[in-house]
PDB file of N, CA and C in Angstrom:
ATOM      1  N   UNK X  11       0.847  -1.172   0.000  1.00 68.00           N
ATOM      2  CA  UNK X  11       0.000   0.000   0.000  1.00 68.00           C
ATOM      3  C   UNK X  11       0.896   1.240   0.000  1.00 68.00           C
ATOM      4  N   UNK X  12       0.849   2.333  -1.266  1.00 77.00           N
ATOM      5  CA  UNK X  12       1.732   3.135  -1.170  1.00 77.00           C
ATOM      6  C   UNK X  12       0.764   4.570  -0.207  1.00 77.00           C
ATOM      7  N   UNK X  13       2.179   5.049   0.382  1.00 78.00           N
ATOM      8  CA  UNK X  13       2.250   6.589   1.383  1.00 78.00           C
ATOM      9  C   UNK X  13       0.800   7.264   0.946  1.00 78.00           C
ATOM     10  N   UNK X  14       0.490   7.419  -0.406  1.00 78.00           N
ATOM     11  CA  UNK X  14      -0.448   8.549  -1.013  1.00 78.00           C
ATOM     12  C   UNK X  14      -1.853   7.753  -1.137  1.00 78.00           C
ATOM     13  N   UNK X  15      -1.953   6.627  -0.601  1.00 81.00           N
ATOM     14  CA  UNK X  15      -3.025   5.926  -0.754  1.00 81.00           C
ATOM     15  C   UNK X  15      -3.279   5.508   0.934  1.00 81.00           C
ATOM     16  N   UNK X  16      -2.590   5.708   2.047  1.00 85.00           N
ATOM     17  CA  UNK X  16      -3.047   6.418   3.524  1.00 85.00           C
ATOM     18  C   UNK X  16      -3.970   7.630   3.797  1.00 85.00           C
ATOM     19  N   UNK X  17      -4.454   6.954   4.586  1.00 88.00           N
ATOM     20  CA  UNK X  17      -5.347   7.952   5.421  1.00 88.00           C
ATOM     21  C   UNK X  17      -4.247   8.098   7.042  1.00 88.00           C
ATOM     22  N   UNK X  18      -3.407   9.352   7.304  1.00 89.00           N
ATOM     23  CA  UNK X  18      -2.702   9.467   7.880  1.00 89.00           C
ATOM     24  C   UNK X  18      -3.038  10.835   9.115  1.00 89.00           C
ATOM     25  N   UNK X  19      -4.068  11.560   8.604  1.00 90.00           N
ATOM     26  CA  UNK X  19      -4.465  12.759   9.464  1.00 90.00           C
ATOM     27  C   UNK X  19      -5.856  12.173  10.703  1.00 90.00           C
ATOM     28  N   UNK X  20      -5.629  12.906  11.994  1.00 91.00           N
ATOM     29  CA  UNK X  20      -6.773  12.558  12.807  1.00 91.00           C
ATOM     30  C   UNK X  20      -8.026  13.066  12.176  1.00 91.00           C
ATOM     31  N   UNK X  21      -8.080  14.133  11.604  1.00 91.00           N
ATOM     32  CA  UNK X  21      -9.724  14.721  11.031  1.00 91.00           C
ATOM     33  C   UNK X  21     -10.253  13.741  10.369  1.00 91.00           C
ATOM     34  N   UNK X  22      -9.151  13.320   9.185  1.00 89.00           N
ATOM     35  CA  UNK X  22      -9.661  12.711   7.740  1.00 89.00           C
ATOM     36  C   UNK X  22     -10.543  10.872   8.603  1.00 89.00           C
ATOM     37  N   UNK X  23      -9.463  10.553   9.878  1.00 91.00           N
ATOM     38  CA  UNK X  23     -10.464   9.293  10.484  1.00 91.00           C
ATOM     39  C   UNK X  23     -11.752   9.933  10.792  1.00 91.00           C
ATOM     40  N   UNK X  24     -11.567  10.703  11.807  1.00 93.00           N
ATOM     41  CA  UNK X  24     -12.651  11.025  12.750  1.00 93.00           C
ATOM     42  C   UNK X  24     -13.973  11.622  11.702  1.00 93.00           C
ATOM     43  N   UNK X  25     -14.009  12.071  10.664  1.00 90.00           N
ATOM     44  CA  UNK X  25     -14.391  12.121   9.632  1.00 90.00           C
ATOM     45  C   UNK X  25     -15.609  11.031   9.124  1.00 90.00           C
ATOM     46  N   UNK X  26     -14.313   9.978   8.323  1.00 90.00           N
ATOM     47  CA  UNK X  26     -14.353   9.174   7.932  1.00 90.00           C
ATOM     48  C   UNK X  26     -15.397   8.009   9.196  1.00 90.00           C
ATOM     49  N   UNK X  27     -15.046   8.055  10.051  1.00 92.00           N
ATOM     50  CA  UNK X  27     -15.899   7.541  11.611  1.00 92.00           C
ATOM     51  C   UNK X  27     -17.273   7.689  11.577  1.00 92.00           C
ATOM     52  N   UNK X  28     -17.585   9.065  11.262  1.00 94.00           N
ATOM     53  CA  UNK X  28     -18.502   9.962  11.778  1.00 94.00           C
ATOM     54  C   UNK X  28     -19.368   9.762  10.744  1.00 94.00           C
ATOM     55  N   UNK X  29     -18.882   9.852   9.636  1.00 92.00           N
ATOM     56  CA  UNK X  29     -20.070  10.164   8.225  1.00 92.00           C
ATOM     57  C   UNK X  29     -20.132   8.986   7.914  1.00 92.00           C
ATOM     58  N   UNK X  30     -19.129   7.842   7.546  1.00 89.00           N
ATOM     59  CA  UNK X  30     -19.058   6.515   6.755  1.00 89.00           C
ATOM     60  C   UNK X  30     -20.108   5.381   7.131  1.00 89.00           C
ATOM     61  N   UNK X  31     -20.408   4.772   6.679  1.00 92.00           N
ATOM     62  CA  UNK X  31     -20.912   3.620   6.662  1.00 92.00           C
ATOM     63  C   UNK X  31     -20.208   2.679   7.764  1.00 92.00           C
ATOM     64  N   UNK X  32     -20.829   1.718   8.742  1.00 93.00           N
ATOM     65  CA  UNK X  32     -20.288   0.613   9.348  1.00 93.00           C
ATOM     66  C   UNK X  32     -20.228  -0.880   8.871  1.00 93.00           C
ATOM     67  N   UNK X  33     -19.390  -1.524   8.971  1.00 92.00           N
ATOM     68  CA  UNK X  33     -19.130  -2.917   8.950  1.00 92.00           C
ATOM     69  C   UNK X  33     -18.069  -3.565   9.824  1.00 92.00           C
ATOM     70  N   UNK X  34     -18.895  -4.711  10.448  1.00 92.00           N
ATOM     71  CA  UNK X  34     -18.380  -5.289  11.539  1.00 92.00           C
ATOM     72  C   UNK X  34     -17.632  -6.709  11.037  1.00 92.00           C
ATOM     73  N   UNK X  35     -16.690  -6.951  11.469  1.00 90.00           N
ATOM     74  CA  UNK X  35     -16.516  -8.913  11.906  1.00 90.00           C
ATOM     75  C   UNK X  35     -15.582  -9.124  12.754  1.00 90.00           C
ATOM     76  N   UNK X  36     -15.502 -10.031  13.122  1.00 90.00           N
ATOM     77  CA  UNK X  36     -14.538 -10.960  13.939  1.00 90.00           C
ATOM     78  C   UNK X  36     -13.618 -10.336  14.379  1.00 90.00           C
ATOM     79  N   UNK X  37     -12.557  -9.597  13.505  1.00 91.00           N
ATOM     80  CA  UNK X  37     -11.164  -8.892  13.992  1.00 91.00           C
ATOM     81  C   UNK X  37     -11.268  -7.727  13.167  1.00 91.00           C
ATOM     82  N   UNK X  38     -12.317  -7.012  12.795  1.00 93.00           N
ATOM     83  CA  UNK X  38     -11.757  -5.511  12.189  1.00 93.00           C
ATOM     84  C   UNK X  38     -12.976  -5.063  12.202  1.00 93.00           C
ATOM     85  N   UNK X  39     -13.481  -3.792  12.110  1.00 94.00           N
ATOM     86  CA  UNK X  39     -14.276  -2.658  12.047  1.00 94.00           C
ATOM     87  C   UNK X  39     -13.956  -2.034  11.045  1.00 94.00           C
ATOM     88  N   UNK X  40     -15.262  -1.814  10.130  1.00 92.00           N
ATOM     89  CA  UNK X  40     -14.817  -0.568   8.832  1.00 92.00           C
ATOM     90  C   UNK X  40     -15.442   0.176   8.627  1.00 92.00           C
ATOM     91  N   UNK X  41     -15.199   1.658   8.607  1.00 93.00           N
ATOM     92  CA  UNK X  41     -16.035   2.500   7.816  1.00 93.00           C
ATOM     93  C   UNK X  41     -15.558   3.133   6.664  1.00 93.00           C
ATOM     94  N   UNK X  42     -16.206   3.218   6.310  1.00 91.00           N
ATOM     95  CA  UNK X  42     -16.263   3.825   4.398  1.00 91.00           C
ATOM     96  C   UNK X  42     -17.712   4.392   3.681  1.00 91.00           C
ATOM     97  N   UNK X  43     -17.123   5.082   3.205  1.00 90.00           N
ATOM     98  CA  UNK X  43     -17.519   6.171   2.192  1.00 90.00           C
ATOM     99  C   UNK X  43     -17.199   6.521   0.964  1.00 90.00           C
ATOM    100  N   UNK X  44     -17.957   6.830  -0.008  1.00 87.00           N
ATOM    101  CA  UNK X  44     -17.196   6.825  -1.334  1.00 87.00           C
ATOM    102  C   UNK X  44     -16.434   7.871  -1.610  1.00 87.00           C
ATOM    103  N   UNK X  45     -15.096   7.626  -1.857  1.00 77.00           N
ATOM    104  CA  UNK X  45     -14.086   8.211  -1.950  1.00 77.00           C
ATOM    105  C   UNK X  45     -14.205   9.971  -2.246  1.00 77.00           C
ATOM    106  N   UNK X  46     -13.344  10.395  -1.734  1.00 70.00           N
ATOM    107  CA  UNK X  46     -12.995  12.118  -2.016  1.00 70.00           C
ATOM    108  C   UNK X  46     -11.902  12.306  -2.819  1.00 70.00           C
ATOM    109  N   UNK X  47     -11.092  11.852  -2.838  1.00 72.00           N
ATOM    110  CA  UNK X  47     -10.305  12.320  -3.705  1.00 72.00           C
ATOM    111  C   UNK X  47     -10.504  10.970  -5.357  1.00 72.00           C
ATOM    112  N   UNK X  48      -9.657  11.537  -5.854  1.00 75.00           N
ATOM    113  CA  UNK X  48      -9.353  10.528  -7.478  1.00 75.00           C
ATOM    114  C   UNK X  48      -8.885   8.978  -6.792  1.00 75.00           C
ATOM    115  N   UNK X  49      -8.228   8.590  -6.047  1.00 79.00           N
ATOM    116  CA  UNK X  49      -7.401   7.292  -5.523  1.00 79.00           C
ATOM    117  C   UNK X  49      -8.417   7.107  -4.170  1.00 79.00           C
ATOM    118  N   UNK X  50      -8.805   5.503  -3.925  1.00 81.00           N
ATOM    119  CA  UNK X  50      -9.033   5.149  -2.693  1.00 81.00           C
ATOM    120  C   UNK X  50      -8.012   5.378  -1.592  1.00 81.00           C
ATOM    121  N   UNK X  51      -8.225   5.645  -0.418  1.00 86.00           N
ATOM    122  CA  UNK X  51      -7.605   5.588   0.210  1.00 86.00           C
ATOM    123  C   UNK X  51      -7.755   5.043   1.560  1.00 86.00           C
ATOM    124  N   UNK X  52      -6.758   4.246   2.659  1.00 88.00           N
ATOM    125  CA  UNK X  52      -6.817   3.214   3.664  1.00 88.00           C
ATOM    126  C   UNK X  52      -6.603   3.833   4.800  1.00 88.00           C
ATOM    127  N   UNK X  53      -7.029   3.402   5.454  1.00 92.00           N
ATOM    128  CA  UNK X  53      -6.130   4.268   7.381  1.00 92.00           C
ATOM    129  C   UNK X  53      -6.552   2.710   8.104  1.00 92.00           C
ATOM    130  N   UNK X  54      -4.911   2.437   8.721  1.00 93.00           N
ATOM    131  CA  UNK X  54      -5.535   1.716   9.881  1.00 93.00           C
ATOM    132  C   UNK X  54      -5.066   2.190  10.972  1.00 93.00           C
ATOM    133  N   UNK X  55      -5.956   1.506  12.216  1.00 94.00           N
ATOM    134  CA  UNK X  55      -5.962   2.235  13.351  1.00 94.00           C
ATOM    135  C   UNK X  55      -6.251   0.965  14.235  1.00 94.00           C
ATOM    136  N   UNK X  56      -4.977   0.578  15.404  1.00 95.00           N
ATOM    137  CA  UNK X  56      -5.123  -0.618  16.468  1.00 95.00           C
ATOM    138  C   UNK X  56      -5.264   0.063  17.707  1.00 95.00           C
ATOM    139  N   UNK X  57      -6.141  -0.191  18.467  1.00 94.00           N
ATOM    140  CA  UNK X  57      -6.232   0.445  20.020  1.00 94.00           C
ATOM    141  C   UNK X  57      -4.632  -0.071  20.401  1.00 94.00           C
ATOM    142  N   UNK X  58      -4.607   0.859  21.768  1.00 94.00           N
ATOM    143  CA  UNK X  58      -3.253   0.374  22.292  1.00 94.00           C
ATOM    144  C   UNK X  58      -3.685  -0.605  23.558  1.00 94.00           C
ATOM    145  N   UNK X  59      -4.716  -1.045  23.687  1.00 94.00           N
ATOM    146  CA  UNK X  59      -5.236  -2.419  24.556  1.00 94.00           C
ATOM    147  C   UNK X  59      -4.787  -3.836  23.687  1.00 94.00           C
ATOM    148  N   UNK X  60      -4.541  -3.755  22.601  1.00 92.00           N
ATOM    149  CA  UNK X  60      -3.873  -4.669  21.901  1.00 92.00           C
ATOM    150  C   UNK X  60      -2.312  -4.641  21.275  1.00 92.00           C
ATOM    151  N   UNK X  61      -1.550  -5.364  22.533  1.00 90.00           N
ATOM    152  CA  UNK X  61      -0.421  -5.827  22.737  1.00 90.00           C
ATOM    153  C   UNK X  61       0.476  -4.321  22.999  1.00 90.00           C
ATOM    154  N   UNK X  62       2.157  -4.656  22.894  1.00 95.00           N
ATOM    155  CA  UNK X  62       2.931  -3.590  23.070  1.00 95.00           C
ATOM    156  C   UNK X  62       2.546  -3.372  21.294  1.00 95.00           C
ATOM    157  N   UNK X  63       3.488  -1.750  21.572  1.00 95.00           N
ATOM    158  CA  UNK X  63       3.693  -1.152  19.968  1.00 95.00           C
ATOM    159  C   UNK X  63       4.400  -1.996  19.083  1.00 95.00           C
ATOM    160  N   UNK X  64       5.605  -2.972  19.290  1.00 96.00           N
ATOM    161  CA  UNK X  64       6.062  -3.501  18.705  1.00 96.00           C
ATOM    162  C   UNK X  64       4.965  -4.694  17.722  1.00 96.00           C
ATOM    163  N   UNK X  65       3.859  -5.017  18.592  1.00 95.00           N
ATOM    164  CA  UNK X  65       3.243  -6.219  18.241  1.00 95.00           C
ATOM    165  C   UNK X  65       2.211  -4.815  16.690  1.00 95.00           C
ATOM    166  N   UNK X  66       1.596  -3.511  17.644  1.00 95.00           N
ATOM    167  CA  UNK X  66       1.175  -3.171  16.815  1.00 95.00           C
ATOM    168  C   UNK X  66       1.298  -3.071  15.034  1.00 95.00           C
ATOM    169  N   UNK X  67       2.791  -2.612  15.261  1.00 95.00           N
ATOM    170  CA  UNK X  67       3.359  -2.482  14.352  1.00 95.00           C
ATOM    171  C   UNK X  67       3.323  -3.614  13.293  1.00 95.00           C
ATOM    172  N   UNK X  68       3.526  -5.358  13.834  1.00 94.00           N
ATOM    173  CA  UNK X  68       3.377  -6.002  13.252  1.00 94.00           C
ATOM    174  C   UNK X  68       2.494  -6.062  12.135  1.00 94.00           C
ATOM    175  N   UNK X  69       1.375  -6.174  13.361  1.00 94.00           N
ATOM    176  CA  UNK X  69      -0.328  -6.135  13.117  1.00 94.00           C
ATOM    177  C   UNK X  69      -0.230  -5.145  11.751  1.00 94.00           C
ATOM    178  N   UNK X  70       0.204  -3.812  11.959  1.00 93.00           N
ATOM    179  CA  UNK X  70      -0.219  -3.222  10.747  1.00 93.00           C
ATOM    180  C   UNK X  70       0.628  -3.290   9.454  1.00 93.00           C
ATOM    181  N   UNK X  71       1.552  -3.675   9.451  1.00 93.00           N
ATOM    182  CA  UNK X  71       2.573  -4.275   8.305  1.00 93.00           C
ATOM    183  C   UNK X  71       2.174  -5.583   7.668  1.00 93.00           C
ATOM    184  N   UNK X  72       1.052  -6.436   8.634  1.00 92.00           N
ATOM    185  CA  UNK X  72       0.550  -7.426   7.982  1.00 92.00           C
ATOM    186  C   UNK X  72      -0.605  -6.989   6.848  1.00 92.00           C
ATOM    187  N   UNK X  73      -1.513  -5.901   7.889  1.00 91.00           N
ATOM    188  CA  UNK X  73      -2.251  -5.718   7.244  1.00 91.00           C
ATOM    189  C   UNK X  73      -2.448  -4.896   5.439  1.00 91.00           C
ATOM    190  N   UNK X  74      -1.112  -4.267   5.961  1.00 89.00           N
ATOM    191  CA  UNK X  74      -0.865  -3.397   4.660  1.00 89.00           C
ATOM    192  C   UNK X  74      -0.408  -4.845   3.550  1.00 89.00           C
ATOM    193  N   UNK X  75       0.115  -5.438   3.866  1.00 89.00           N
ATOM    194  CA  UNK X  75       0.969  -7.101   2.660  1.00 89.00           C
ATOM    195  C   UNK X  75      -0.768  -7.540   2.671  1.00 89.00           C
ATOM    196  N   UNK X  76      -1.512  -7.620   3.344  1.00 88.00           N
ATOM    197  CA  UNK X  76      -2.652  -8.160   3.061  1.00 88.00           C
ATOM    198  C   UNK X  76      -3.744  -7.911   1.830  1.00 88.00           C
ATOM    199  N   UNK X  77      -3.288  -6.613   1.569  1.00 85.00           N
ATOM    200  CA  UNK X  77      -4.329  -5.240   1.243  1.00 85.00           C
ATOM    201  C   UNK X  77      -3.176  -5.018  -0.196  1.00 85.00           C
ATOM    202  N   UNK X  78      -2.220  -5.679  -0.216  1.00 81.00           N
ATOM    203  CA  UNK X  78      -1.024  -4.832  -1.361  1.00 81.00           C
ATOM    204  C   UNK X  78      -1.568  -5.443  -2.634  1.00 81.00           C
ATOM    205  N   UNK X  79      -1.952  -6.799  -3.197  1.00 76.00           N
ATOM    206  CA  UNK X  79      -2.658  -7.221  -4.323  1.00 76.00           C
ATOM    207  C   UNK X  79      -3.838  -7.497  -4.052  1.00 76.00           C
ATOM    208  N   UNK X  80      -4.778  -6.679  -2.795  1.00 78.00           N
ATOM    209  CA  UNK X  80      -5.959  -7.014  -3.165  1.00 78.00           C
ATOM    210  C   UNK X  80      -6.791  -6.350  -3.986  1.00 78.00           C
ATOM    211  N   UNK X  81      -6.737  -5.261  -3.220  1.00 72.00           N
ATOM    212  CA  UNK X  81      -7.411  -3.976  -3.706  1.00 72.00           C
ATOM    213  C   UNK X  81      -6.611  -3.500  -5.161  1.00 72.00           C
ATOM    214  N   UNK X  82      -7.269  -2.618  -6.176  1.00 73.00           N
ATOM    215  CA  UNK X  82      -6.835  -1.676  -6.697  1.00 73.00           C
ATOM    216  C   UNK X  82      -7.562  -0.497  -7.237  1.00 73.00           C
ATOM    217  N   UNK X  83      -6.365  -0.014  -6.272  1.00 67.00           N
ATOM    218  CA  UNK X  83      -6.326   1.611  -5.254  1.00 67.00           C
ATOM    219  C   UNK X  83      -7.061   2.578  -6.527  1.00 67.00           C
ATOM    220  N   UNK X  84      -6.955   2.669  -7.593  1.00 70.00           N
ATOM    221  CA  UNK X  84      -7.434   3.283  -8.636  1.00 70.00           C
ATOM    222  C   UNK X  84      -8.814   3.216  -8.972  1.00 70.00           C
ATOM    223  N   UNK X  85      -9.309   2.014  -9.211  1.00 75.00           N
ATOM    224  CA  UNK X  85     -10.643   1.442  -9.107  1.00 75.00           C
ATOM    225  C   UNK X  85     -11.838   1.576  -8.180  1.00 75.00           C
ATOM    226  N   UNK X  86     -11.037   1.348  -6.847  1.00 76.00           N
ATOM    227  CA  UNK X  86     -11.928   1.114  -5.769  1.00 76.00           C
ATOM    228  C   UNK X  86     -12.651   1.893  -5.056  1.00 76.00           C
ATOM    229  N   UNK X  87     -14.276   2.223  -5.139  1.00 78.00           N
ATOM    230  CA  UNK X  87     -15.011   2.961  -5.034  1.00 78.00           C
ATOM    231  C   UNK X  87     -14.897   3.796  -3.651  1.00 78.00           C
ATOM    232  N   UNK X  88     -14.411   3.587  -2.921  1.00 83.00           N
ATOM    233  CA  UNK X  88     -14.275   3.842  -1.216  1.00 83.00           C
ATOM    234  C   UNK X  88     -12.969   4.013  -0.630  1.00 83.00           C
ATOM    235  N   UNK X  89     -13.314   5.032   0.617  1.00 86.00           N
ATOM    236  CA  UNK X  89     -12.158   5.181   1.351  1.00 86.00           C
ATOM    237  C   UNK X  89     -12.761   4.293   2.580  1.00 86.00           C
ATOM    238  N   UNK X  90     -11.507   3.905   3.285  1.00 89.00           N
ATOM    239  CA  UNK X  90     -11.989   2.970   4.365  1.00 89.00           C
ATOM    240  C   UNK X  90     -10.830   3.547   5.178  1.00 89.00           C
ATOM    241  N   UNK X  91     -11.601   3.389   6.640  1.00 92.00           N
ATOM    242  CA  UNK X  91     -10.622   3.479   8.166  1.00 92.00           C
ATOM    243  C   UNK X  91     -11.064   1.947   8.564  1.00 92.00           C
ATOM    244  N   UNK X  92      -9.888   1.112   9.075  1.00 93.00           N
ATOM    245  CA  UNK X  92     -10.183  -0.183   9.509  1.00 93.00           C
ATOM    246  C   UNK X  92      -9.249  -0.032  10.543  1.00 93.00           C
ATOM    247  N   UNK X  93     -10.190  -0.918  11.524  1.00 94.00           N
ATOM    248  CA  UNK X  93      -9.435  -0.306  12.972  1.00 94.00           C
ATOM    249  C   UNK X  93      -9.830  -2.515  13.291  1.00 94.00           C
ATOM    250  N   UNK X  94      -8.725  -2.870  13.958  1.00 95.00           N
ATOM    251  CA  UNK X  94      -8.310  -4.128  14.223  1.00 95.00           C
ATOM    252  C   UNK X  94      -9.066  -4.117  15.830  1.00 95.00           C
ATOM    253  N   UNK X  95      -9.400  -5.461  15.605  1.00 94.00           N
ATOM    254  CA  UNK X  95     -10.535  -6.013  17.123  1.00 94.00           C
ATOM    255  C   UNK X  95      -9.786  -6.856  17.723  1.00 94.00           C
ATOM    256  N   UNK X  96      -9.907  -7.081  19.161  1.00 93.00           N
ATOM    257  CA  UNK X  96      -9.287  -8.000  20.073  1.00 93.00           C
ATOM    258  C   UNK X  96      -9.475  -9.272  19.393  1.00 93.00           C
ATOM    259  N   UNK X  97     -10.288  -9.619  18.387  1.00 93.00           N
ATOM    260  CA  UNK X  97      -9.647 -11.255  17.899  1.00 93.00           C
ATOM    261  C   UNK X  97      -8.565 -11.007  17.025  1.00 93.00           C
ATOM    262  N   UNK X  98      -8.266 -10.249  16.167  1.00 93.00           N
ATOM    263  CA  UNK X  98      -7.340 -10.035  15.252  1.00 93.00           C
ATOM    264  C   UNK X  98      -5.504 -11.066  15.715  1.00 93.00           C
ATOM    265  N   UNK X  99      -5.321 -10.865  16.916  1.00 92.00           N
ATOM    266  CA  UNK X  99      -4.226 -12.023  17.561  1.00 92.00           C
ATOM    267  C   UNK X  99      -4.654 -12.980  17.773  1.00 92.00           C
ATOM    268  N   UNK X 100      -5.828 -13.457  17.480  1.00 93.00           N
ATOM    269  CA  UNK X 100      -6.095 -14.813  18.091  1.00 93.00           C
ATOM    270  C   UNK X 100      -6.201 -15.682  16.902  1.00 93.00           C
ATOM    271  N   UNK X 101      -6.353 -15.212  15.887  1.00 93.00           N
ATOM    272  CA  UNK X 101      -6.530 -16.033  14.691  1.00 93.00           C
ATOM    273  C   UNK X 101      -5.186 -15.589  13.619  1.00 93.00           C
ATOM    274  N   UNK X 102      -4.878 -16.717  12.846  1.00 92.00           N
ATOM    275  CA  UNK X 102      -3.680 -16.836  11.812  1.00 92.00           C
ATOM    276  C   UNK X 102      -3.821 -15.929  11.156  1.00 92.00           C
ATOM    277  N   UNK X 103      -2.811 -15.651   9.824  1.00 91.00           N
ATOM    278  CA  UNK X 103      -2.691 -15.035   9.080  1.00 91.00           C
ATOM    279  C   UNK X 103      -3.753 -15.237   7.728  1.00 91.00           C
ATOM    280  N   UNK X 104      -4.004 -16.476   7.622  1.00 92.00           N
ATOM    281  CA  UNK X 104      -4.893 -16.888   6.370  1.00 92.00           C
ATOM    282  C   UNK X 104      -6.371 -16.527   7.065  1.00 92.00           C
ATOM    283  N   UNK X 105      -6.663 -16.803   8.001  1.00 92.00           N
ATOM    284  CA  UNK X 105      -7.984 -16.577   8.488  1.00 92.00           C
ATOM    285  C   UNK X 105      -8.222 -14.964   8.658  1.00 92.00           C
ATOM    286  N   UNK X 106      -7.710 -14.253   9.106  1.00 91.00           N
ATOM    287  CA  UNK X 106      -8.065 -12.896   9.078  1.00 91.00           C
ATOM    288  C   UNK X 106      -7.502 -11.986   7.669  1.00 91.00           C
ATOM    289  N   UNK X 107      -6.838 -12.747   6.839  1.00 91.00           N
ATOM    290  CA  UNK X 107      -6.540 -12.495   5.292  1.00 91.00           C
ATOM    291  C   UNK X 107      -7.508 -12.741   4.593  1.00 91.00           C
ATOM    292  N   UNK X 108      -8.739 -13.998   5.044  1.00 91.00           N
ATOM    293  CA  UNK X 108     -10.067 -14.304   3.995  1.00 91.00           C
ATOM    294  C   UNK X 108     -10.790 -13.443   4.993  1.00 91.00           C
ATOM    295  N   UNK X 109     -10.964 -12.856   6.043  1.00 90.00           N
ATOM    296  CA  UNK X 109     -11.764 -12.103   6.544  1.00 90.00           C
ATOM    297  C   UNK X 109     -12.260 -10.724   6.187  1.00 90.00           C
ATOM    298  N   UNK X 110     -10.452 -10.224   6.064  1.00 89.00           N
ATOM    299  CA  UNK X 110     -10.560  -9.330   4.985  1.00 89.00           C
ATOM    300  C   UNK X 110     -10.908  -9.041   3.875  1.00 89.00           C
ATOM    301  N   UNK X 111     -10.411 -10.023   3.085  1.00 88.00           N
ATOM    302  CA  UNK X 111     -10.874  -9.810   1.495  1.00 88.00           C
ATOM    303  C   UNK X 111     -12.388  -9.973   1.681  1.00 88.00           C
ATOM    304  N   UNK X 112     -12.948 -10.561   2.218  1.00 88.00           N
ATOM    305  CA  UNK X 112     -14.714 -10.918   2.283  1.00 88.00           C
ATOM    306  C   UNK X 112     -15.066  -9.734   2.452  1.00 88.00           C
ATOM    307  N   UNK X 113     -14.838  -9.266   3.326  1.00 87.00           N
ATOM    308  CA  UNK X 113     -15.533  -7.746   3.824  1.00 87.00           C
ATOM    309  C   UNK X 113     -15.279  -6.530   2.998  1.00 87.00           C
ATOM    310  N   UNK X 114     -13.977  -6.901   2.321  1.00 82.00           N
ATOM    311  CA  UNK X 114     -13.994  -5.391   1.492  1.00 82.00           C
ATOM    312  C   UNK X 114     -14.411  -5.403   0.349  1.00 82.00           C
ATOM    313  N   UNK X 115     -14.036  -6.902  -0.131  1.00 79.00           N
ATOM    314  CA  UNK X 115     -14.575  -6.557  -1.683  1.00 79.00           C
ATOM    315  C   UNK X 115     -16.334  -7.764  -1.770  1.00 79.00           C
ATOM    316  N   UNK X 116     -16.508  -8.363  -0.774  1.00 77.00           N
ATOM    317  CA  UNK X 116     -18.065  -8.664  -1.330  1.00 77.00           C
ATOM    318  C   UNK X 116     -18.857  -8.103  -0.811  1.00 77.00           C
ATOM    319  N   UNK X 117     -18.720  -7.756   1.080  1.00 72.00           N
ATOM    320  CA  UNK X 117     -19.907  -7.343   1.067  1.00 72.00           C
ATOM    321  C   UNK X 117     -20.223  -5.641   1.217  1.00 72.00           C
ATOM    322  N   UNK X 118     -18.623  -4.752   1.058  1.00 70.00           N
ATOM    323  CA  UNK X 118     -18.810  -3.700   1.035  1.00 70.00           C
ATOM    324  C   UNK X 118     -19.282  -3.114  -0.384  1.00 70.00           C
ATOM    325  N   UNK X 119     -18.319  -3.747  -1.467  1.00 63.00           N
ATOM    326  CA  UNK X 119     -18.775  -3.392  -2.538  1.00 63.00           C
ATOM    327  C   UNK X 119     -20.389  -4.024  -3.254  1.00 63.00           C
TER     328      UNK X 119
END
């Protein structure tokens, strides 16, 4: 996921929070809205009740390799803030990788 395709400012979440659409599962929360600018764009966001920063960090480096051939960023009708749920550590990498793709591209789109 490249720099210009982040959602990196507190407004643009709290925003994005406030006006967007909800969708729930297992390990992530999403809201979205159809995009503002020309490019979709992503923000994630992990409470700090889940693990040290180091683990965070993981968490969101997975998520970005998760998201790198799924989406394309050009195409995709929506901006999304996805904020990671206390199951998100409890389940593998393949299981919250089909969790993802389910939620963004079948039942959001």
């Amino acid at each position: 996921m490249k720099k210009r395709n982040r959602i990196k400012k507190k407004e643009e979440f709290q925003e994005l929070i406030h006006q967007g659409k909800k969708k729930v599962n297992p390990s992530f929360v999403f809201y979205y809205q159809k995009k503002m600018e020309e490019q979709a764009r992503m923000g994630i966001s992990i409470p700090k009740k889940i693990g040290h920063a180091v683990q965070r960090n993981l968490y969101k480096r997975q998520i970005r390799m998760m998201l790198e051939g799924m989406i394309p960023f050009e195409n995709y009708p929506y901006d999304v803030v996805l904020i990671v749920r206390f199951a998100y550590p409890t389940k593998n990498f393949e299981e919250n990788q089909k969790l993802l793709e389910r939620t963004l591209i079948k039942d959001i789109i």
